[in-house]
Amino acid sequence: MTEETPGFDEKPDVPSGATSDDAEPKDALSSEGASPAGDATAAAQVAGLTAQLDQVRTALGERTADLQRLQAEYQNYRRRVERDRIVVKEIAIASLLTELLPVLDDIGRAREHGELVGGFKSVAESLETVAAKMGLQQFGKEGEPFDPTIHEALMHSYAPDVTETTCVAILQPGYKFGERNLRPARVAVAEPQPGATQATPDSGDAADDKESGGPEEG
């Protein structure tokens, strides 16, 4: 009988000429066989991330458009509020100046009669200065053509020295605030004399010929 030597394990039979390194190609082949599945998984992940990125970009574009539209609406609202505020302010100032017109008329009449003296003169001039700073403008002058949009004719006459309807006297001055007429100028107007014609050189020569008996015959 053959006795077994203790402490030595049996090794598998290895063909002659073969080494332990010959087993490594099998592992390499197995890893190479698994690479196509890994590439497909990575591609799917990239595609999913790309789709999510597109969704985020679309949502960002929509939110940006909403923000721009909201900002434009806010700017339009601010402009409307500012325009309305200016209009309300102008209406309030025009109303106040309209109430002051009778006082300014009294001041004007007092000045014409030489009654604007002393402390009353200082107060009156201060009031006129404040009204002018607020934008009140007086209009209406003698000799200017009559304009029914800004003049109100209270008296009418004829004059030989005018060629069109003309304001010959300002009975009460007109006032305006900006483009707003607060009161028309009340005036006396004169129109050209009916039937009055201007002499022309031709008519003068004809009259001379008539007085001399007409042109001499040759």
PDB file of C-alpha atoms in Angstrom:
ATOM      1  CA  MET A   1       0.000   0.000   0.000  1.00  0.00           C
ATOM      2  CA  THR A   2       1.081   3.509  -0.749  1.00  0.00           C
ATOM      3  CA  GLU A   3       1.134   5.950   2.137  1.00  0.00           C
ATOM      4  CA  GLU A   4      -0.103   9.569   1.618  1.00  0.00           C
ATOM      5  CA  THR A   5       2.220  12.297   2.653  1.00  0.00           C
ATOM      6  CA  PRO A   6       0.437  14.588   5.134  1.00  0.00           C
ATOM      7  CA  GLY A   7       0.389  18.446   4.553  1.00  0.00           C
ATOM      8  CA  PHE A   8       0.224  18.402   0.764  1.00  0.00           C
ATOM      9  CA  ASP A   9      -3.011  19.165  -1.101  1.00  0.00           C
ATOM     10  CA  GLU A  10      -3.717  17.646  -4.407  1.00  0.00           C
ATOM     11  CA  LYS A  11      -3.505  20.034  -7.346  1.00  0.00           C
ATOM     12  CA  PRO A  12      -5.644  19.770 -10.418  1.00  0.00           C
ATOM     13  CA  ASP A  13      -4.096  18.320 -13.386  1.00  0.00           C
ATOM     14  CA  VAL A  14      -2.551  20.960 -15.574  1.00  0.00           C
ATOM     15  CA  PRO A  15      -1.611  20.132 -19.072  1.00  0.00           C
ATOM     16  CA  SER A  16       2.019  20.136 -19.763  1.00  0.00           C
ATOM     17  CA  GLY A  17       3.296  23.549 -20.879  1.00  0.00           C
ATOM     18  CA  ALA A  18       0.322  25.415 -19.381  1.00  0.00           C
ATOM     19  CA  THR A  19       0.689  28.073 -16.665  1.00  0.00           C
ATOM     20  CA  SER A  20      -1.656  29.837 -14.300  1.00  0.00           C
ATOM     21  CA  ASP A  21      -1.656  32.936 -16.492  1.00  0.00           C
ATOM     22  CA  ASP A  22      -3.597  31.050 -19.161  1.00  0.00           C
ATOM     23  CA  ALA A  23      -6.793  31.518 -17.088  1.00  0.00           C
ATOM     24  CA  GLU A  24      -6.751  35.342 -17.368  1.00  0.00           C
ATOM     25  CA  PRO A  25      -8.041  35.641 -20.981  1.00  0.00           C
ATOM     26  CA  LYS A  26     -11.276  33.976 -19.879  1.00  0.00           C
ATOM     27  CA  ASP A  27     -11.938  36.842 -17.441  1.00  0.00           C
ATOM     28  CA  ALA A  28     -11.130  39.398 -20.119  1.00  0.00           C
ATOM     29  CA  LEU A  29     -13.520  37.786 -22.544  1.00  0.00           C
ATOM     30  CA  SER A  30     -16.282  37.765 -19.956  1.00  0.00           C
ATOM     31  CA  SER A  31     -15.769  41.497 -19.254  1.00  0.00           C
ATOM     32  CA  GLU A  32     -15.733  42.335 -22.956  1.00  0.00           C
ATOM     33  CA  GLY A  33     -18.972  40.487 -23.416  1.00  0.00           C
ATOM     34  CA  ALA A  34     -20.694  42.696 -20.773  1.00  0.00           C
ATOM     35  CA  SER A  35     -19.610  46.105 -22.290  1.00  0.00           C
ATOM     36  CA  PRO A  36     -22.486  46.524 -24.867  1.00  0.00           C
ATOM     37  CA  ALA A  37     -25.099  46.347 -22.114  1.00  0.00           C
ATOM     38  CA  GLY A  38     -23.228  48.979 -20.107  1.00  0.00           C
ATOM     39  CA  ASP A  39     -23.062  51.309 -23.124  1.00  0.00           C
ATOM     40  CA  ALA A  40     -26.804  50.982 -23.687  1.00  0.00           C
ATOM     41  CA  THR A  41     -27.496  51.866 -20.043  1.00  0.00           C
ATOM     42  CA  ALA A  42     -25.235  54.911 -20.208  1.00  0.00           C
ATOM     43  CA  ALA A  43     -26.861  56.039 -23.458  1.00  0.00           C
ATOM     44  CA  ALA A  44     -30.303  55.707 -21.889  1.00  0.00           C
ATOM     45  CA  GLN A  45     -29.209  57.786 -18.921  1.00  0.00           C
ATOM     46  CA  VAL A  46     -27.783  60.481 -21.225  1.00  0.00           C
ATOM     47  CA  ALA A  47     -30.989  60.526 -23.247  1.00  0.00           C
ATOM     48  CA  GLY A  48     -33.038  60.891 -20.057  1.00  0.00           C
ATOM     49  CA  LEU A  49     -30.870  63.724 -18.804  1.00  0.00           C
ATOM     50  CA  THR A  50     -31.072  65.445 -22.203  1.00  0.00           C
ATOM     51  CA  ALA A  51     -34.860  65.216 -22.161  1.00  0.00           C
ATOM     52  CA  GLN A  52     -34.960  66.636 -18.643  1.00  0.00           C
ATOM     53  CA  LEU A  53     -32.614  69.450 -19.698  1.00  0.00           C
ATOM     54  CA  ASP A  54     -34.879  70.270 -22.652  1.00  0.00           C
ATOM     55  CA  GLN A  55     -37.874  70.377 -20.332  1.00  0.00           C
ATOM     56  CA  VAL A  56     -36.022  72.678 -17.955  1.00  0.00           C
ATOM     57  CA  ARG A  57     -35.000  74.953 -20.834  1.00  0.00           C
ATOM     58  CA  THR A  58     -38.579  75.078 -22.115  1.00  0.00           C
ATOM     59  CA  ALA A  59     -39.904  75.894 -18.654  1.00  0.00           C
ATOM     60  CA  LEU A  60     -37.210  78.556 -18.220  1.00  0.00           C
ATOM     61  CA  GLY A  61     -38.140  80.140 -21.554  1.00  0.00           C
ATOM     62  CA  GLU A  62     -41.813  80.208 -20.599  1.00  0.00           C
ATOM     63  CA  ARG A  63     -41.063  81.756 -17.188  1.00  0.00           C
ATOM     64  CA  THR A  64     -38.769  84.322 -18.816  1.00  0.00           C
ATOM     65  CA  ALA A  65     -41.493  85.266 -21.317  1.00  0.00           C
ATOM     66  CA  ASP A  66     -44.010  85.567 -18.468  1.00  0.00           C
ATOM     67  CA  LEU A  67     -41.612  87.775 -16.526  1.00  0.00           C
ATOM     68  CA  GLN A  68     -40.983  90.019 -19.538  1.00  0.00           C
ATOM     69  CA  ARG A  69     -44.722  90.315 -20.206  1.00  0.00           C
ATOM     70  CA  LEU A  70     -45.371  91.129 -16.552  1.00  0.00           C
ATOM     71  CA  GLN A  71     -42.619  93.733 -16.561  1.00  0.00           C
ATOM     72  CA  ALA A  72     -44.042  95.357 -19.714  1.00  0.00           C
ATOM     73  CA  GLU A  73     -47.519  95.441 -18.165  1.00  0.00           C
ATOM     74  CA  TYR A  74     -46.080  97.018 -15.020  1.00  0.00           C
ATOM     75  CA  GLN A  75     -44.268  99.688 -17.029  1.00  0.00           C
ATOM     76  CA  ASN A  76     -47.480 100.473 -18.931  1.00  0.00           C
ATOM     77  CA  TYR A  77     -49.347 100.660 -15.621  1.00  0.00           C
ATOM     78  CA  ARG A  78     -46.762 103.077 -14.210  1.00  0.00           C
ATOM     79  CA  ARG A  79     -47.021 105.279 -17.297  1.00  0.00           C
ATOM     80  CA  ARG A  80     -50.828 105.317 -17.056  1.00  0.00           C
ATOM     81  CA  VAL A  81     -50.695 106.184 -13.363  1.00  0.00           C
ATOM     82  CA  GLU A  82     -48.169 108.964 -14.005  1.00  0.00           C
ATOM     83  CA  ARG A  83     -50.246 110.328 -16.892  1.00  0.00           C
ATOM     84  CA  ASP A  84     -53.423 110.233 -14.808  1.00  0.00           C
ATOM     85  CA  ARG A  85     -51.634 111.908 -11.928  1.00  0.00           C
ATOM     86  CA  ILE A  86     -50.486 114.746 -14.203  1.00  0.00           C
ATOM     87  CA  VAL A  87     -53.986 115.153 -15.632  1.00  0.00           C
ATOM     88  CA  VAL A  88     -55.567 115.279 -12.168  1.00  0.00           C
ATOM     89  CA  LYS A  89     -52.963 117.824 -11.065  1.00  0.00           C
ATOM     90  CA  GLU A  90     -53.630 120.009 -14.121  1.00  0.00           C
ATOM     91  CA  ILE A  91     -57.382 119.865 -13.532  1.00  0.00           C
ATOM     92  CA  ALA A  92     -56.927 120.877  -9.897  1.00  0.00           C
ATOM     93  CA  ILE A  93     -54.644 123.799 -10.800  1.00  0.00           C
ATOM     94  CA  ALA A  94     -56.973 124.931 -13.597  1.00  0.00           C
ATOM     95  CA  SER A  95     -59.921 124.865 -11.205  1.00  0.00           C
ATOM     96  CA  LEU A  96     -58.032 126.941  -8.644  1.00  0.00           C
ATOM     97  CA  LEU A  97     -56.885 129.492 -11.227  1.00  0.00           C
ATOM     98  CA  THR A  98     -60.413 129.784 -12.600  1.00  0.00           C
ATOM     99  CA  GLU A  99     -61.629 130.737  -9.131  1.00  0.00           C
ATOM    100  CA  LEU A 100     -58.920 133.427  -8.943  1.00  0.00           C
ATOM    101  CA  LEU A 101     -59.863 135.130 -12.241  1.00  0.00           C
ATOM    102  CA  PRO A 102     -62.425 137.531 -10.696  1.00  0.00           C
ATOM    103  CA  VAL A 103     -59.816 138.592  -8.139  1.00  0.00           C
ATOM    104  CA  LEU A 104     -57.301 139.234 -10.924  1.00  0.00           C
ATOM    105  CA  ASP A 105     -59.954 141.265 -12.780  1.00  0.00           C
ATOM    106  CA  ASP A 106     -60.435 143.439  -9.677  1.00  0.00           C
ATOM    107  CA  ILE A 107     -56.683 143.920  -9.432  1.00  0.00           C
ATOM    108  CA  GLY A 108     -56.549 144.970 -13.077  1.00  0.00           C
ATOM    109  CA  ARG A 109     -59.352 147.501 -12.667  1.00  0.00           C
ATOM    110  CA  ALA A 110     -57.715 148.907  -9.536  1.00  0.00           C
ATOM    111  CA  ARG A 111     -54.465 149.324 -11.456  1.00  0.00           C
ATOM    112  CA  GLU A 112     -56.231 151.151 -14.296  1.00  0.00           C
ATOM    113  CA  HIS A 113     -57.817 153.603 -11.822  1.00  0.00           C
ATOM    114  CA  GLY A 114     -54.597 154.162  -9.900  1.00  0.00           C
ATOM    115  CA  GLU A 115     -55.940 152.501  -6.770  1.00  0.00           C
ATOM    116  CA  LEU A 116     -53.235 149.831  -6.568  1.00  0.00           C
ATOM    117  CA  VAL A 117     -51.082 151.401  -3.850  1.00  0.00           C
ATOM    118  CA  GLY A 118     -49.537 150.542  -0.490  1.00  0.00           C
ATOM    119  CA  GLY A 119     -49.879 147.097   1.016  1.00  0.00           C
ATOM    120  CA  PHE A 120     -52.703 146.216  -1.364  1.00  0.00           C
ATOM    121  CA  LYS A 121     -50.263 146.656  -4.263  1.00  0.00           C
ATOM    122  CA  SER A 122     -47.726 144.260  -2.713  1.00  0.00           C
ATOM    123  CA  VAL A 123     -50.366 141.620  -2.063  1.00  0.00           C
ATOM    124  CA  ALA A 124     -51.811 141.990  -5.562  1.00  0.00           C
ATOM    125  CA  GLU A 125     -48.417 141.691  -7.244  1.00  0.00           C
ATOM    126  CA  SER A 126     -47.547 138.647  -5.135  1.00  0.00           C
ATOM    127  CA  LEU A 127     -50.804 136.984  -6.133  1.00  0.00           C
ATOM    128  CA  GLU A 128     -50.161 137.698  -9.823  1.00  0.00           C
ATOM    129  CA  THR A 129     -46.630 136.306  -9.506  1.00  0.00           C
ATOM    130  CA  VAL A 130     -47.838 133.085  -7.890  1.00  0.00           C
ATOM    131  CA  ALA A 131     -50.549 132.656 -10.550  1.00  0.00           C
ATOM    132  CA  ALA A 132     -47.945 133.136 -13.302  1.00  0.00           C
ATOM    133  CA  LYS A 133     -45.644 130.551 -11.689  1.00  0.00           C
ATOM    134  CA  MET A 134     -48.519 128.088 -11.646  1.00  0.00           C
ATOM    135  CA  GLY A 135     -48.823 128.510 -15.424  1.00  0.00           C
ATOM    136  CA  LEU A 136     -51.564 131.126 -15.832  1.00  0.00           C
ATOM    137  CA  GLN A 137     -51.160 133.123 -19.052  1.00  0.00           C
ATOM    138  CA  GLN A 138     -53.077 136.220 -20.091  1.00  0.00           C
ATOM    139  CA  PHE A 139     -53.954 136.866 -23.734  1.00  0.00           C
ATOM    140  CA  GLY A 140     -55.868 139.370 -25.819  1.00  0.00           C
ATOM    141  CA  LYS A 141     -54.381 142.504 -27.415  1.00  0.00           C
ATOM    142  CA  GLU A 142     -55.817 145.382 -29.354  1.00  0.00           C
ATOM    143  CA  GLY A 143     -55.232 145.182 -33.098  1.00  0.00           C
ATOM    144  CA  GLU A 144     -55.043 141.411 -33.378  1.00  0.00           C
ATOM    145  CA  PRO A 145     -57.410 139.568 -35.742  1.00  0.00           C
ATOM    146  CA  PHE A 146     -60.612 138.305 -34.198  1.00  0.00           C
ATOM    147  CA  ASP A 147     -60.513 134.546 -33.481  1.00  0.00           C
ATOM    148  CA  PRO A 148     -63.833 133.081 -32.311  1.00  0.00           C
ATOM    149  CA  THR A 149     -62.021 130.183 -30.617  1.00  0.00           C
ATOM    150  CA  ILE A 150     -60.297 132.494 -28.107  1.00  0.00           C
ATOM    151  CA  HIS A 151     -62.263 135.767 -28.374  1.00  0.00           C
ATOM    152  CA  GLU A 152     -65.803 136.667 -27.381  1.00  0.00           C
ATOM    153  CA  ALA A 153     -67.168 139.726 -29.179  1.00  0.00           C
ATOM    154  CA  LEU A 154     -69.293 141.918 -26.919  1.00  0.00           C
ATOM    155  CA  MET A 155     -69.342 145.025 -29.127  1.00  0.00           C
ATOM    156  CA  HIS A 156     -69.377 145.438 -32.902  1.00  0.00           C
ATOM    157  CA  SER A 157     -68.662 148.376 -35.179  1.00  0.00           C
ATOM    158  CA  TYR A 158     -67.272 149.331 -38.587  1.00  0.00           C
ATOM    159  CA  ALA A 159     -63.980 151.073 -39.246  1.00  0.00           C
ATOM    160  CA  PRO A 160     -62.457 152.316 -42.504  1.00  0.00           C
ATOM    161  CA  ASP A 161     -58.878 151.512 -41.435  1.00  0.00           C
ATOM    162  CA  VAL A 162     -59.277 147.728 -40.983  1.00  0.00           C
ATOM    163  CA  THR A 163     -59.197 145.067 -43.694  1.00  0.00           C
ATOM    164  CA  GLU A 164     -60.596 142.197 -41.584  1.00  0.00           C
ATOM    165  CA  THR A 165     -62.537 141.700 -38.388  1.00  0.00           C
ATOM    166  CA  THR A 166     -60.189 143.094 -35.757  1.00  0.00           C
ATOM    167  CA  CYS A 167     -60.157 143.410 -31.970  1.00  0.00           C
ATOM    168  CA  VAL A 168     -60.156 147.169 -31.379  1.00  0.00           C
ATOM    169  CA  ALA A 169     -60.638 147.060 -27.589  1.00  0.00           C
ATOM    170  CA  ILE A 170     -60.036 144.463 -24.861  1.00  0.00           C
ATOM    171  CA  LEU A 171     -62.931 144.675 -22.438  1.00  0.00           C
ATOM    172  CA  GLN A 172     -61.748 141.751 -20.322  1.00  0.00           C
ATOM    173  CA  PRO A 173     -58.508 139.795 -20.876  1.00  0.00           C
ATOM    174  CA  GLY A 174     -58.556 136.098 -21.570  1.00  0.00           C
ATOM    175  CA  TYR A 175     -56.636 133.498 -19.593  1.00  0.00           C
ATOM    176  CA  LYS A 176     -55.290 130.060 -20.386  1.00  0.00           C
ATOM    177  CA  PHE A 177     -53.413 127.336 -18.543  1.00  0.00           C
ATOM    178  CA  GLY A 178     -51.168 125.332 -20.811  1.00  0.00           C
ATOM    179  CA  GLU A 179     -53.340 124.297 -23.764  1.00  0.00           C
ATOM    180  CA  ARG A 180     -56.521 124.771 -21.752  1.00  0.00           C
ATOM    181  CA  ASN A 181     -58.520 128.005 -22.256  1.00  0.00           C
ATOM    182  CA  LEU A 182     -59.898 129.087 -18.897  1.00  0.00           C
ATOM    183  CA  ARG A 183     -61.761 132.109 -20.253  1.00  0.00           C
ATOM    184  CA  PRO A 184     -62.011 133.789 -23.668  1.00  0.00           C
ATOM    185  CA  ALA A 185     -60.929 137.377 -24.108  1.00  0.00           C
ATOM    186  CA  ARG A 186     -63.993 139.605 -24.228  1.00  0.00           C
ATOM    187  CA  VAL A 187     -63.426 142.223 -26.898  1.00  0.00           C
ATOM    188  CA  ALA A 188     -64.948 144.913 -29.087  1.00  0.00           C
ATOM    189  CA  VAL A 189     -64.497 144.191 -32.773  1.00  0.00           C
ATOM    190  CA  ALA A 190     -64.590 146.294 -35.903  1.00  0.00           C
ATOM    191  CA  GLU A 191     -65.217 145.189 -39.467  1.00  0.00           C
ATOM    192  CA  PRO A 192     -64.268 146.941 -42.709  1.00  0.00           C
ATOM    193  CA  GLN A 193     -66.671 149.705 -43.769  1.00  0.00           C
ATOM    194  CA  PRO A 194     -69.395 148.310 -46.045  1.00  0.00           C
ATOM    195  CA  GLY A 195     -68.868 149.334 -49.681  1.00  0.00           C
ATOM    196  CA  ALA A 196     -65.401 150.722 -49.032  1.00  0.00           C
ATOM    197  CA  THR A 197     -62.972 149.864 -51.827  1.00  0.00           C
ATOM    198  CA  GLN A 198     -59.385 150.742 -52.238  1.00  0.00           C
ATOM    199  CA  ALA A 199     -58.448 152.950 -55.174  1.00  0.00           C
ATOM    200  CA  THR A 200     -56.230 151.316 -57.761  1.00  0.00           C
ATOM    201  CA  PRO A 201     -53.794 153.043 -60.152  1.00  0.00           C
ATOM    202  CA  ASP A 202     -55.895 152.010 -63.154  1.00  0.00           C
ATOM    203  CA  SER A 203     -59.052 153.572 -61.725  1.00  0.00           C
ATOM    204  CA  GLY A 204     -57.125 156.762 -60.962  1.00  0.00           C
ATOM    205  CA  ASP A 205     -55.813 157.014 -64.525  1.00  0.00           C
ATOM    206  CA  ALA A 206     -59.313 156.431 -65.928  1.00  0.00           C
ATOM    207  CA  ALA A 207     -60.684 159.238 -63.759  1.00  0.00           C
ATOM    208  CA  ASP A 208     -57.957 161.614 -65.012  1.00  0.00           C
ATOM    209  CA  ASP A 209     -58.759 160.729 -68.617  1.00  0.00           C
ATOM    210  CA  LYS A 210     -62.443 161.351 -68.020  1.00  0.00           C
ATOM    211  CA  GLU A 211     -61.778 164.794 -66.505  1.00  0.00           C
ATOM    212  CA  SER A 212     -59.480 165.802 -69.396  1.00  0.00           C
ATOM    213  CA  GLY A 213     -62.026 164.773 -71.981  1.00  0.00           C
ATOM    214  CA  GLY A 214     -60.428 161.481 -72.848  1.00  0.00           C
ATOM    215  CA  PRO A 215     -57.218 160.718 -74.687  1.00  0.00           C
ATOM    216  CA  GLU A 216     -56.272 162.928 -77.582  1.00  0.00           C
ATOM    217  CA  GLU A 217     -56.881 161.525 -81.042  1.00  0.00           C
ATOM    218  CA  GLY A 218     -53.876 161.344 -83.262  1.00  0.00           C
TER     219      GLY A 218
END
